[in-house]
Amino acid sequence: MAKESSKHREKHYKYLQKSLDLKTLNPFIASLPEDQQHKIKGEIADRLFAPKDIDIKDHQDVPLNQLELIISLLNRIEKSKENIN
């Protein structure tokens, strides 16, 4: 549970940081010409709202319940037996 809690805190921090970045964008670029402001906003929108590749492997390392834990242990035992032979 601690690992899950840590993931949630990390995501929460990232979302807060992104929110702060978005709130401060307009004042940050206010002194630039309007066409350049639109260009920057377009580039940022592409990065924020473009589909992202999610690395599922990171989330599958930790078993979520007892059955997954048992299966994971059995798989590791089988792999270790294969490495010995």
PDB file of C-alpha atoms in Angstrom:
ATOM      1  CA  MET A   1       0.000   0.000   0.000  1.00  0.00           C
ATOM      2  CA  ALA A   2       2.895   2.326   0.689  1.00  0.00           C
ATOM      3  CA  LYS A   3       4.148   1.934  -2.885  1.00  0.00           C
ATOM      4  CA  GLU A   4       0.695   2.725  -4.279  1.00  0.00           C
ATOM      5  CA  SER A   5       0.440   5.730  -1.987  1.00  0.00           C
ATOM      6  CA  SER A   6       3.820   6.922  -3.203  1.00  0.00           C
ATOM      7  CA  LYS A   7       2.682   6.649  -6.841  1.00  0.00           C
ATOM      8  CA  HIS A   8      -0.435   8.687  -6.078  1.00  0.00           C
ATOM      9  CA  ARG A   9       1.567  11.388  -4.302  1.00  0.00           C
ATOM     10  CA  GLU A  10       3.984  11.569  -7.241  1.00  0.00           C
ATOM     11  CA  LYS A  11       1.123  11.902  -9.747  1.00  0.00           C
ATOM     12  CA  HIS A  12      -0.527  14.536  -7.560  1.00  0.00           C
ATOM     13  CA  TYR A  13       2.708  16.558  -7.484  1.00  0.00           C
ATOM     14  CA  LYS A  14       3.079  16.310 -11.272  1.00  0.00           C
ATOM     15  CA  TYR A  15      -0.516  17.493 -11.799  1.00  0.00           C
ATOM     16  CA  LEU A  16      -0.006  20.408  -9.407  1.00  0.00           C
ATOM     17  CA  GLN A  17       3.176  21.395 -11.241  1.00  0.00           C
ATOM     18  CA  LYS A  18       1.423  21.187 -14.612  1.00  0.00           C
ATOM     19  CA  SER A  19      -1.429  23.330 -13.254  1.00  0.00           C
ATOM     20  CA  LEU A  20       1.020  25.954 -12.026  1.00  0.00           C
ATOM     21  CA  ASP A  21       2.820  25.959 -15.380  1.00  0.00           C
ATOM     22  CA  LEU A  22      -0.469  26.483 -17.230  1.00  0.00           C
ATOM     23  CA  LYS A  23      -1.588  29.277 -14.894  1.00  0.00           C
ATOM     24  CA  THR A  24       1.669  31.165 -15.342  1.00  0.00           C
ATOM     25  CA  LEU A  25       1.976  30.710 -19.101  1.00  0.00           C
ATOM     26  CA  ASN A  26       0.032  33.811 -20.162  1.00  0.00           C
ATOM     27  CA  PRO A  27       1.939  36.236 -17.897  1.00  0.00           C
ATOM     28  CA  PHE A  28       5.222  34.610 -18.927  1.00  0.00           C
ATOM     29  CA  ILE A  29       4.691  35.137 -22.657  1.00  0.00           C
ATOM     30  CA  ALA A  30       2.675  38.386 -22.417  1.00  0.00           C
ATOM     31  CA  SER A  31       5.549  40.538 -23.660  1.00  0.00           C
ATOM     32  CA  LEU A  32       5.944  38.514 -26.876  1.00  0.00           C
ATOM     33  CA  PRO A  33       4.152  39.386 -30.139  1.00  0.00           C
ATOM     34  CA  GLU A  34       0.681  37.853 -30.406  1.00  0.00           C
ATOM     35  CA  ASP A  35       1.560  35.510 -33.295  1.00  0.00           C
ATOM     36  CA  GLN A  36       4.503  34.135 -31.315  1.00  0.00           C
ATOM     37  CA  GLN A  37       2.256  33.669 -28.259  1.00  0.00           C
ATOM     38  CA  HIS A  38      -0.160  31.583 -30.339  1.00  0.00           C
ATOM     39  CA  LYS A  39       2.685  29.517 -31.739  1.00  0.00           C
ATOM     40  CA  ILE A  40       4.009  28.754 -28.232  1.00  0.00           C
ATOM     41  CA  LYS A  41       0.528  27.917 -26.947  1.00  0.00           C
ATOM     42  CA  GLY A  42      -0.001  25.586 -29.909  1.00  0.00           C
ATOM     43  CA  GLU A  43       3.261  23.753 -29.236  1.00  0.00           C
ATOM     44  CA  ILE A  44       2.407  23.384 -25.562  1.00  0.00           C
ATOM     45  CA  ALA A  45      -1.104  22.141 -26.395  1.00  0.00           C
ATOM     46  CA  ASP A  46       0.374  19.517 -28.727  1.00  0.00           C
ATOM     47  CA  ARG A  47       2.591  18.237 -25.923  1.00  0.00           C
ATOM     48  CA  LEU A  48      -0.143  18.295 -23.284  1.00  0.00           C
ATOM     49  CA  PHE A  49      -3.020  16.809 -25.232  1.00  0.00           C
ATOM     50  CA  ALA A  50      -1.252  14.459 -27.624  1.00  0.00           C
ATOM     51  CA  PRO A  51      -1.684  10.729 -26.967  1.00  0.00           C
ATOM     52  CA  LYS A  52       0.994   9.419 -24.663  1.00  0.00           C
ATOM     53  CA  ASP A  53       2.687   6.039 -24.679  1.00  0.00           C
ATOM     54  CA  ILE A  54       2.115   4.499 -21.275  1.00  0.00           C
ATOM     55  CA  ASP A  55       4.811   2.221 -19.941  1.00  0.00           C
ATOM     56  CA  ILE A  56       2.646  -0.537 -18.492  1.00  0.00           C
ATOM     57  CA  LYS A  57       5.680  -2.546 -17.421  1.00  0.00           C
ATOM     58  CA  ASP A  58       6.292  -0.211 -14.467  1.00  0.00           C
ATOM     59  CA  HIS A  59       2.813  -0.856 -13.156  1.00  0.00           C
ATOM     60  CA  GLN A  60       2.981  -4.622 -13.574  1.00  0.00           C
ATOM     61  CA  ASP A  61       6.059  -5.104 -11.399  1.00  0.00           C
ATOM     62  CA  VAL A  62       4.045  -5.037  -8.183  1.00  0.00           C
ATOM     63  CA  PRO A  63       1.411  -7.762  -7.709  1.00  0.00           C
ATOM     64  CA  LEU A  64      -1.955  -6.310  -6.752  1.00  0.00           C
ATOM     65  CA  ASN A  65      -3.445  -9.253  -4.891  1.00  0.00           C
ATOM     66  CA  GLN A  66      -2.514 -12.600  -3.338  1.00  0.00           C
ATOM     67  CA  LEU A  67      -3.198 -14.629  -6.479  1.00  0.00           C
ATOM     68  CA  GLU A  68      -0.922 -12.408  -8.563  1.00  0.00           C
ATOM     69  CA  LEU A  69       1.714 -12.635  -5.840  1.00  0.00           C
ATOM     70  CA  ILE A  70       1.603 -16.454  -5.888  1.00  0.00           C
ATOM     71  CA  ILE A  71       1.753 -16.553  -9.698  1.00  0.00           C
ATOM     72  CA  SER A  72       4.674 -14.131  -9.689  1.00  0.00           C
ATOM     73  CA  LEU A  73       6.549 -16.258  -7.160  1.00  0.00           C
ATOM     74  CA  LEU A  74       5.915 -19.442  -9.142  1.00  0.00           C
ATOM     75  CA  ASN A  75       7.164 -17.769 -12.330  1.00  0.00           C
ATOM     76  CA  ARG A  76      10.335 -16.655 -10.590  1.00  0.00           C
ATOM     77  CA  ILE A  77      10.918 -20.151  -9.201  1.00  0.00           C
ATOM     78  CA  GLU A  78      10.478 -21.641 -12.683  1.00  0.00           C
ATOM     79  CA  LYS A  79      12.895 -19.111 -14.196  1.00  0.00           C
ATOM     80  CA  SER A  80      15.475 -19.798 -11.510  1.00  0.00           C
ATOM     81  CA  LYS A  81      15.194 -23.560 -12.135  1.00  0.00           C
ATOM     82  CA  GLU A  82      15.704 -22.951 -15.873  1.00  0.00           C
ATOM     83  CA  ASN A  83      18.805 -20.875 -15.170  1.00  0.00           C
ATOM     84  CA  ILE A  84      20.272 -23.620 -12.993  1.00  0.00           C
ATOM     85  CA  ASN A  85      19.801 -26.258 -15.701  1.00  0.00           C
TER      86      ASN A  85
END
